[in-house]
Amino acid sequence: MQPHEGRLRVHYRLRLAPGESPEGRALALAVEQTVEMPADLVPDAARERATGRVEAVEVEAGTARATLSFEPALAGADLGRLVNVLFGNASMQSGVLVEEVEWPRALLDGFAGPRLGIAGIRDLCGVPDRPLLCAAAKPVGAPSELLAERCAMVARAGIDVVKDDHGLADQPWAPFAERVARCQEAVERANRETGGRTLYLPHVTGAWPELVEQARRARSLGCAGVLVSPLVVGLESARRLAAESGLGVLAHPALSGAFFDPGHGIAPAVLLGDLFRLAGSDGVVFPNVGGRFALDADACLAIVDNSRRHLGNLAPSLPVPGGGIELERVGYWIERYGADTMFLLGSSLYRQPDLERAVQRLVRTVEQHAQ
Amino acid sequence: MQPHEGRLRVHYRLRLAPGESPEGRALALAVEQTVEMPADLVPDAARERATGRVEAVEVEAGTARATLSFEPALAGADLGRLVNVLFGNASMQSGVLVEEVEWPRALLDGFAGPRLGIAGIRDLCGVPDRPLLCAAAKPVGAPSELLAERCAMVARAGIDVVKDDHGLADQPWAPFAERVARCQEAVERANRETGGRTLYLPHVTGAWPELVEQARRARSLGCAGVLVSPLVVGLESARRLAAESGLGVLAHPALSGAFFDPGHGIAPAVLLGDLFRLAGSDGVVFPNVGGRFALDADACLAIVDNSRRHLGNLAPSLPVPGGGIELERVGYWIERYGADTMFLLGSSLYRQPDLERAVQRLVRTVEQHAQ
């Protein structure tokens, strides 16, 4: 989908009550998301430039697909304001799904998007064309030494990226500065031994001052990127971190499932595919179908498609399916998602009797599937 | 509910699949929210101190009420980490509701809570015991002069607090600095004329640097507080703003409805009543039953109860029902929610042929309902 000139166009799926007017419902939503008052009370100046417009309404089986349009200046280049225009008050109604968004150029131009994107991550890892492999440093509660050992183990085995579990923060058992120093050192040592280029991405969290301080420290210790949970720290804070830290950003979907009700929320492809990309996420972890999470196969494929589709001047985000990736099935997932994917291997990795050989086999598997 | 010593206790309502083991499901959730790996792979050091524990499971009509407990140090005094422990990965499963939380003293002691609370807001407004009245400066799209006129109008009429609509940010039609200066000046002028003490609360949004700059400017212009949307800017950023800005904070529930599915999410009383209060919100706007939003009467009453209940050393938050408050029915809502409530009047206010007299009548109504 090419960006267009003009307004922000949002396709909502609205669940209709018996006898409810689809047009009336669509108009009420357009008002709710903007002027929040009946049309006859809106001053002339505001009516034309700020009220949401109903562009089209189609009715299907008890639902209406309503296309509304909004003036991009309502949101400006602030991702918090943008998600508020899409779903802020609408979230408190029932049966409102943000199904698809057509992004106008004027809005996209305000967002730098992923700084590295897929090509940049490939460069850092020295992996030009095969699917990438990711593992997690875990669990929370383990001391820094043990987490660092696990990082070293997967790095020596040939995993491309090792990221913290997103529950790791600054707990007393593995304080942030100590943990990041040890894990990064362990990965660098493994890289020297193998000639590999595994990246370690520590999890950063907190309000902005902590985010900045943690990112600064990670960078000074040699990390090329961090893991962040945009919905936990705030979408706009995540965006600024990506834009200003000089680090790559892998986004974690914590809390995102609150928005995934098929009848009320924000479609996963819009939230994780579009909005996380606008937040500058170089890679986006999503809860893969077939694992312990609830998204279906189509929803997962739509996330992958949106994260890599043409979108103004924004670099693509690397889709990172996780939560359902067993070693034996990686071939299947590559066929499904393509080579420009990073597979987040679950804790099944740590069950391998010989982790190094298991990963080497895996690398041979993914090498058969170059771009 | 008195805070207790020990662990964070969370009551989840789990929707069971046919034949699913309630205990197995509860244990899987305890693992998902903490160590994220099978028990046999968790190192000894982490198992005891970090893995969530299943304290009790009761089965009722296809659901399980599972009480899990967590080590408070997992979250520390970071509200983002806290909500992640409660619902981060769980959000991506299906049929998981955070129904109730028992907060341990160790955790509560890390949060300062509302700085003003109900008593502080009453002091600022000079209203010792009757219910408070709030109006909104709106709509987005109007120029600053017009918004300022509306602020002056409701202030002269005797409204206690006038807040920005939360869609107002820094749009070109009413840039933040200009808008806040004019509205605050208009309210101060009205106060001088009437001898009243109406407060004007501008909406602040953005990543932390913008939040801080907007709060600083609001304060320098004489505002005593601001409106913020904690789920838009991030819960932990909202908390820091309340703790460090020296301003009162009224919290707006934008995006909160994503969590309000009765079978999957965070109960409104926990999210708006407890978590927004931990975020330091002196007042909490909630989408009142009977208006254009989806919460039912019990859910609204539970929010009110939680925002004012005894909770460690935290001051109570002032509950602010909005979205369903018509002038004629304020008496009913006072009976329901009590005098320690602020009623956010909708745009019906602007429909009054004589706004001043309508508000004066309203003030007489609420004066009959002192604490």
Short mmCIF file of C-alpha atoms in Angstrom, two decimals, chain B:
data_model
loop_
_atom_site.label_atom_id
_atom_site.label_comp_id
_atom_site.label_asym_id
_atom_site.label_seq_id
_atom_site.Cartn_x
_atom_site.Cartn_y
_atom_site.Cartn_z
CA MET B 1 -8.14 -4.36 52.47
CA GLN B 2 -5.04 -3.86 54.61
CA PRO B 3 -1.65 -4.25 52.97
CA HIS B 4 0.09 -7.40 54.15
CA GLU B 5 3.65 -8.45 54.65
CA GLY B 6 5.18 -10.66 52.04
CA ARG B 7 4.39 -11.35 48.42
CA LEU B 8 2.27 -9.69 45.76
CA ARG B 9 -0.94 -11.73 45.58
CA VAL B 10 -2.91 -11.59 42.34
CA HIS B 11 -6.31 -13.15 41.78
CA TYR B 12 -6.78 -14.21 38.18
CA ARG B 13 -9.97 -15.46 36.57
CA LEU B 14 -8.98 -18.03 33.95
CA ARG B 15 -11.33 -19.27 31.25
CA LEU B 16 -10.77 -23.02 31.00
CA ALA B 17 -10.79 -25.01 27.78
CA PRO B 18 -12.85 -28.20 27.96
CA GLY B 19 -10.91 -30.76 29.97
CA GLU B 20 -8.15 -28.31 30.87
CA SER B 21 -6.55 -28.78 34.27
CA PRO B 22 -7.17 -25.67 36.39
CA GLU B 23 -4.02 -26.30 38.42
CA GLY B 24 -1.95 -26.87 35.30
CA ARG B 25 -3.26 -23.67 33.75
CA ALA B 26 -2.53 -21.67 36.90
CA LEU B 27 0.99 -23.02 37.11
CA ALA B 28 1.65 -22.27 33.44
CA LEU B 29 0.56 -18.67 34.07
CA ALA B 30 2.81 -18.36 37.12
CA VAL B 31 5.72 -19.50 34.95
CA GLU B 32 4.75 -17.33 31.97
CA GLN B 33 4.74 -14.17 34.08
CA THR B 34 8.15 -14.86 35.63
CA VAL B 35 10.78 -17.37 34.51
CA GLU B 36 9.20 -18.19 31.12
CA MET B 37 10.64 -21.68 31.02
CA PRO B 38 9.69 -25.17 32.17
CA ALA B 39 10.41 -25.83 35.84
CA ASP B 40 13.03 -28.49 35.13
CA LEU B 41 15.12 -25.97 33.19
CA VAL B 42 15.00 -23.25 35.84
CA PRO B 43 18.22 -23.05 37.84
CA ASP B 44 17.80 -23.64 41.56
CA ALA B 45 18.71 -20.09 42.50
CA ALA B 46 15.91 -18.67 40.35
CA ARG B 47 13.26 -21.25 41.14
CA GLU B 48 12.72 -20.28 44.73
CA ARG B 49 13.07 -16.53 44.53
CA ALA B 50 11.62 -15.63 41.17
CA THR B 51 9.07 -18.19 39.98
CA GLY B 52 5.45 -17.22 40.52
CA ARG B 53 3.63 -19.49 42.96
CA VAL B 54 0.15 -20.92 42.78
CA GLU B 55 -1.42 -20.21 46.16
CA ALA B 56 -4.94 -21.44 45.51
CA VAL B 57 -7.22 -22.53 42.68
CA GLU B 58 -11.01 -22.70 42.81
CA VAL B 59 -13.14 -23.86 39.93
CA GLU B 60 -16.50 -22.26 39.08
CA ALA B 61 -18.58 -22.78 35.95
CA GLY B 62 -15.87 -23.22 33.35
CA THR B 63 -13.49 -20.76 34.96
CA ALA B 64 -10.80 -21.03 37.57
CA ARG B 65 -10.08 -18.38 40.14
CA ALA B 66 -6.35 -18.76 40.61
CA THR B 67 -4.45 -16.90 43.29
CA LEU B 68 -0.82 -16.49 42.29
CA SER B 69 1.87 -14.81 44.29
CA PHE B 70 4.97 -13.00 43.09
CA GLU B 71 8.14 -11.72 44.71
CA PRO B 72 7.75 -7.90 44.90
CA ALA B 73 11.37 -7.38 43.80
CA LEU B 74 10.41 -8.61 40.33
CA ALA B 75 8.67 -5.27 39.82
CA GLY B 76 10.55 -3.10 42.29
CA ALA B 77 9.11 0.42 42.43
CA ASP B 78 8.58 0.63 38.67
CA LEU B 79 4.96 0.71 37.57
CA GLY B 80 5.80 -0.52 34.07
CA ARG B 81 7.53 -3.57 35.49
CA LEU B 82 4.61 -4.06 37.85
CA VAL B 83 1.97 -4.13 35.12
CA ASN B 84 4.25 -6.42 33.16
CA VAL B 85 4.34 -8.89 36.07
CA LEU B 86 0.55 -8.72 36.33
CA PHE B 87 -0.34 -9.01 32.67
CA GLY B 88 2.61 -8.52 30.24
CA ASN B 89 2.84 -11.91 28.52
CA ALA B 90 -0.50 -13.06 29.93
CA SER B 91 -2.14 -10.45 27.69
CA MET B 92 -1.15 -12.55 24.69
CA GLN B 93 -2.86 -15.66 26.01
CA SER B 94 -6.65 -15.79 26.02
CA GLY B 95 -9.11 -15.79 28.88
CA VAL B 96 -6.89 -14.28 31.58
CA LEU B 97 -8.42 -11.59 33.78
CA VAL B 98 -6.58 -9.79 36.59
CA GLU B 99 -9.54 -9.59 38.92
CA GLU B 100 -8.06 -8.30 42.14
CA VAL B 101 -4.67 -7.58 43.66
CA GLU B 102 -3.56 -7.75 47.29
CA TRP B 103 -0.73 -5.29 47.60
CA PRO B 104 2.03 -6.08 50.08
CA ARG B 105 3.44 -3.31 52.19
CA ALA B 106 6.93 -3.81 50.76
CA LEU B 107 5.64 -2.96 47.33
CA LEU B 108 3.34 -0.10 48.37
CA ASP B 109 6.18 1.53 50.28
CA GLY B 110 7.98 2.03 46.97
CA PHE B 111 5.20 4.25 45.66
CA ALA B 112 4.49 7.75 46.93
CA GLY B 113 0.96 7.72 45.52
CA PRO B 114 -1.15 10.85 45.04
CA ARG B 115 0.65 13.93 46.32
CA LEU B 116 -2.53 15.96 46.85
CA GLY B 117 -5.20 13.30 47.03
CA ILE B 118 -8.78 14.25 47.72
CA ALA B 119 -7.98 16.55 50.63
CA GLY B 120 -5.36 18.39 48.61
CA ILE B 121 -7.67 18.98 45.67
CA ARG B 122 -10.37 20.20 48.04
CA ASP B 123 -7.90 22.64 49.61
CA LEU B 124 -6.87 24.03 46.24
CA CYS B 125 -10.48 24.52 45.19
CA GLY B 126 -11.59 25.82 48.58
CA VAL B 127 -14.37 23.23 48.70
CA PRO B 128 -14.20 21.42 52.03
CA ASP B 129 -17.04 18.97 51.83
CA ARG B 130 -19.42 18.99 48.88
CA PRO B 131 -18.98 16.99 45.66
CA LEU B 132 -16.81 18.75 43.10
CA LEU B 133 -17.71 19.76 39.56
CA CYS B 134 -15.49 19.54 36.52
CA ALA B 135 -15.92 20.74 32.94
CA ALA B 136 -13.83 20.30 29.81
CA ALA B 137 -12.22 22.90 27.58
CA LYS B 138 -13.13 21.70 24.10
CA PRO B 139 -13.19 20.96 21.22
CA VAL B 140 -9.89 20.21 19.56
CA GLY B 141 -9.72 22.38 16.46
CA ALA B 142 -10.95 25.51 18.23
CA PRO B 143 -8.48 28.40 18.49
CA SER B 144 -6.94 29.23 21.86
CA GLU B 145 -9.11 32.33 22.30
CA LEU B 146 -12.29 30.31 22.00
CA LEU B 147 -11.05 27.63 24.40
CA ALA B 148 -10.07 30.38 26.83
CA GLU B 149 -13.52 31.92 26.54
CA ARG B 150 -15.11 28.60 27.42
CA CYS B 151 -12.77 28.21 30.37
CA ALA B 152 -13.73 31.68 31.60
CA MET B 153 -17.40 30.95 31.12
CA VAL B 154 -17.43 27.79 33.24
CA ALA B 155 -15.09 29.33 35.82
CA ARG B 156 -17.36 32.36 36.23
CA ALA B 157 -20.30 30.00 36.55
CA GLY B 158 -18.66 28.30 39.52
CA ILE B 159 -17.24 25.02 38.16
CA ASP B 160 -14.39 23.85 40.42
CA VAL B 161 -12.04 22.37 37.83
CA VAL B 162 -11.79 22.89 34.08
CA LYS B 163 -9.56 20.45 32.25
CA ASP B 164 -8.52 20.23 28.61
CA ASP B 165 -10.08 17.58 26.43
CA HIS B 166 -7.37 14.93 26.21
CA GLY B 167 -7.26 15.32 22.42
CA LEU B 168 -5.79 18.80 22.89
CA ALA B 169 -2.03 18.66 22.55
CA ASP B 170 0.11 21.02 20.53
CA GLN B 171 -1.96 21.35 17.36
CA PRO B 172 -1.29 24.31 15.05
CA TRP B 173 -4.77 25.76 15.74
CA ALA B 174 -4.04 26.11 19.46
CA PRO B 175 -0.36 25.52 20.25
CA PHE B 176 0.31 24.28 23.78
CA ALA B 177 2.09 27.34 25.16
CA GLU B 178 -0.41 29.81 23.72
CA ARG B 179 -3.44 27.76 24.72
CA VAL B 180 -2.33 27.18 28.28
CA ALA B 181 -1.36 30.81 28.78
CA ARG B 182 -4.73 32.03 27.53
CA CYS B 183 -6.85 29.49 29.34
CA GLN B 184 -5.03 29.93 32.63
CA GLU B 185 -5.23 33.71 32.32
CA ALA B 186 -8.94 33.49 31.52
CA VAL B 187 -9.60 31.32 34.55
CA GLU B 188 -7.54 33.57 36.83
CA ARG B 189 -9.43 36.61 35.60
CA ALA B 190 -12.74 34.88 36.23
CA ASN B 191 -11.54 33.90 39.71
CA ARG B 192 -10.66 37.52 40.48
CA GLU B 193 -14.11 38.63 39.35
CA THR B 194 -16.01 36.02 41.33
CA GLY B 195 -13.69 35.39 44.25
CA GLY B 196 -13.73 31.75 43.18
CA ARG B 197 -10.84 29.29 43.00
CA THR B 198 -11.43 27.36 39.80
CA LEU B 199 -8.46 25.30 38.65
CA TYR B 200 -7.42 24.93 35.02
CA LEU B 201 -5.64 21.66 34.16
CA PRO B 202 -3.98 21.54 30.73
CA HIS B 203 -3.41 18.22 29.01
CA VAL B 204 0.24 17.19 28.71
CA THR B 205 1.51 14.42 26.47
CA GLY B 206 4.60 13.14 24.66
CA ALA B 207 7.75 11.37 25.70
CA TRP B 208 9.31 12.41 29.02
CA PRO B 209 11.18 15.50 27.77
CA GLU B 210 7.94 16.98 26.39
CA LEU B 211 6.01 16.01 29.50
CA VAL B 212 8.53 17.72 31.72
CA GLU B 213 8.71 20.83 29.56
CA GLN B 214 4.92 21.11 29.30
CA ALA B 215 4.49 20.59 33.04
CA ARG B 216 7.18 23.16 33.78
CA ARG B 217 5.51 25.67 31.52
CA ALA B 218 2.06 24.98 32.97
CA ARG B 219 3.46 25.51 36.44
CA SER B 220 5.23 28.71 35.49
CA LEU B 221 1.96 30.02 34.07
CA GLY B 222 0.25 29.37 37.39
CA CYS B 223 -1.51 26.05 36.79
CA ALA B 224 -1.80 23.88 39.88
CA GLY B 225 -2.13 20.64 37.97
CA VAL B 226 -2.27 18.86 34.64
CA LEU B 227 -4.27 16.19 32.85
CA VAL B 228 -2.29 13.16 31.68
CA SER B 229 -3.22 9.84 30.02
CA PRO B 230 -1.07 7.26 31.85
CA LEU B 231 -1.59 4.48 29.30
CA VAL B 232 -0.67 6.79 26.43
CA VAL B 233 2.51 8.20 27.97
CA GLY B 234 3.41 5.05 29.92
CA LEU B 235 2.43 4.28 33.50
CA GLU B 236 5.92 4.79 34.89
CA SER B 237 6.35 8.12 33.13
CA ALA B 238 3.00 9.24 34.52
CA ARG B 239 4.14 8.18 37.99
CA ARG B 240 7.36 10.14 37.76
CA LEU B 241 5.52 13.18 36.46
CA ALA B 242 3.23 13.10 39.48
CA ALA B 243 6.14 12.55 41.85
CA GLU B 244 8.50 15.17 40.44
CA SER B 245 6.52 17.95 38.78
CA GLY B 246 5.10 19.54 41.91
CA LEU B 247 1.73 19.58 40.13
CA GLY B 248 -1.54 17.85 40.80
CA VAL B 249 -2.36 15.12 38.31
CA LEU B 250 -5.75 14.22 36.91
CA ALA B 251 -5.53 10.92 35.00
CA HIS B 252 -7.47 10.29 31.80
CA PRO B 253 -8.45 6.71 30.91
CA ALA B 254 -7.60 6.87 27.17
CA LEU B 255 -6.75 3.34 25.87
CA SER B 256 -7.83 1.74 29.14
CA GLY B 257 -10.83 0.10 27.51
CA ALA B 258 -8.48 -2.27 25.70
CA PHE B 259 -8.09 -4.00 29.08
CA PHE B 260 -11.78 -4.11 29.99
CA ASP B 261 -12.99 -7.30 28.36
CA PRO B 262 -14.70 -9.07 31.26
CA GLY B 263 -12.96 -12.35 30.36
CA HIS B 264 -9.50 -11.09 29.43
CA GLY B 265 -7.71 -8.04 30.70
CA ILE B 266 -7.30 -6.09 33.89
CA ALA B 267 -10.42 -5.32 35.91
CA PRO B 268 -11.28 -1.60 35.74
CA ALA B 269 -11.04 -1.32 39.53
CA VAL B 270 -7.48 -2.64 39.43
CA LEU B 271 -6.36 -0.60 36.43
CA LEU B 272 -8.06 2.74 37.17
CA GLY B 273 -8.59 2.31 40.91
CA ASP B 274 -5.28 0.75 42.00
CA LEU B 275 -2.68 1.20 39.27
CA PHE B 276 -3.60 4.79 38.40
CA ARG B 277 -3.47 5.57 42.11
CA LEU B 278 -0.01 3.98 42.36
CA ALA B 279 0.83 6.27 39.42
CA GLY B 280 0.17 9.18 41.74
CA SER B 281 -3.09 10.32 40.17
CA ASP B 282 -4.82 12.82 42.47
CA GLY B 283 -7.99 12.33 40.46
CA VAL B 284 -9.00 9.55 38.08
CA VAL B 285 -11.48 10.09 35.26
CA PHE B 286 -13.44 6.94 34.48
CA PRO B 287 -16.02 6.16 31.80
CA ASN B 288 -19.26 6.19 33.74
CA VAL B 289 -22.06 3.70 33.19
CA GLY B 290 -25.05 4.98 31.25
CA GLY B 291 -23.08 7.27 29.02
CA ARG B 292 -21.47 6.37 25.74
CA PHE B 293 -19.04 3.87 27.25
CA ALA B 294 -19.24 0.20 28.05
CA LEU B 295 -18.59 -0.29 31.78
CA ASP B 296 -21.45 -1.52 33.92
CA ALA B 297 -22.67 -0.10 37.21
CA ASP B 298 -20.77 -2.56 39.40
CA ALA B 299 -17.49 -1.97 37.60
CA CYS B 300 -17.87 1.79 38.07
CA LEU B 301 -18.64 1.44 41.75
CA ALA B 302 -15.63 -0.83 42.19
CA ILE B 303 -13.37 1.82 40.62
CA VAL B 304 -14.75 4.41 43.04
CA ASP B 305 -14.26 2.07 46.00
CA ASN B 306 -10.69 1.17 45.09
CA SER B 307 -9.65 4.75 44.43
CA ARG B 308 -10.68 5.74 47.97
CA ARG B 309 -10.01 2.58 49.99
CA HIS B 310 -7.33 2.33 52.62
CA LEU B 311 -4.12 1.35 50.86
CA GLY B 312 -0.93 1.56 52.91
CA ASN B 313 0.15 5.16 53.23
CA LEU B 314 -1.21 6.19 49.86
CA ALA B 315 -3.60 9.13 49.79
CA PRO B 316 -6.91 8.36 48.09
CA SER B 317 -7.54 9.42 44.50
CA LEU B 318 -10.60 11.50 43.73
CA PRO B 319 -12.92 9.46 41.48
CA VAL B 320 -14.15 11.48 38.49
CA PRO B 321 -17.02 9.83 36.61
CA GLY B 322 -17.39 11.23 33.11
CA GLY B 323 -19.08 10.46 29.86
CA GLY B 324 -22.50 9.86 31.31
CA ILE B 325 -23.09 12.80 33.59
CA GLU B 326 -26.03 14.96 32.56
CA LEU B 327 -26.79 18.02 34.66
CA GLU B 328 -30.22 16.77 35.68
CA ARG B 329 -28.94 13.48 37.04
CA VAL B 330 -26.07 14.68 39.22
CA GLY B 331 -28.18 14.10 42.34
CA TYR B 332 -28.54 10.44 41.45
CA TRP B 333 -24.80 10.01 40.96
CA ILE B 334 -24.02 11.72 44.25
CA GLU B 335 -26.26 9.25 46.05
CA ARG B 336 -24.41 6.46 44.30
CA TYR B 337 -20.78 7.60 44.62
CA GLY B 338 -20.84 9.86 47.64
CA ALA B 339 -19.58 13.38 48.27
CA ASP B 340 -15.89 12.63 47.72
CA THR B 341 -16.44 12.59 43.99
CA MET B 342 -15.85 15.04 41.18
CA PHE B 343 -18.43 14.99 38.40
CA LEU B 344 -17.14 15.62 34.91
CA LEU B 345 -19.97 17.28 33.05
CA GLY B 346 -20.20 16.54 29.38
CA SER B 347 -20.88 18.86 26.53
CA SER B 348 -24.51 19.06 27.68
CA LEU B 349 -23.15 21.91 29.77
CA TYR B 350 -22.56 23.93 26.63
CA ARG B 351 -26.14 23.38 25.56
CA GLN B 352 -27.55 25.37 28.47
CA PRO B 353 -29.21 28.59 27.34
CA ASP B 354 -27.90 30.25 30.52
CA LEU B 355 -24.80 28.33 31.53
CA GLU B 356 -24.13 30.46 34.59
CA ARG B 357 -27.55 29.87 36.11
CA ALA B 358 -27.46 26.18 35.25
CA VAL B 359 -24.16 25.75 37.09
CA GLN B 360 -25.37 27.81 40.04
CA ARG B 361 -28.36 25.48 40.34
CA LEU B 362 -25.96 22.57 40.15
CA VAL B 363 -23.75 23.96 42.89
CA ARG B 364 -26.82 24.31 45.11
CA THR B 365 -27.68 20.67 44.34
CA VAL B 366 -24.27 19.38 45.28
CA GLU B 367 -24.18 21.56 48.39
CA GLN B 368 -27.06 19.54 49.76
CA HIS B 369 -24.75 16.54 49.66
CA ALA B 370 -21.82 17.45 51.85
CA GLN B 371 -19.54 14.75 53.20
#
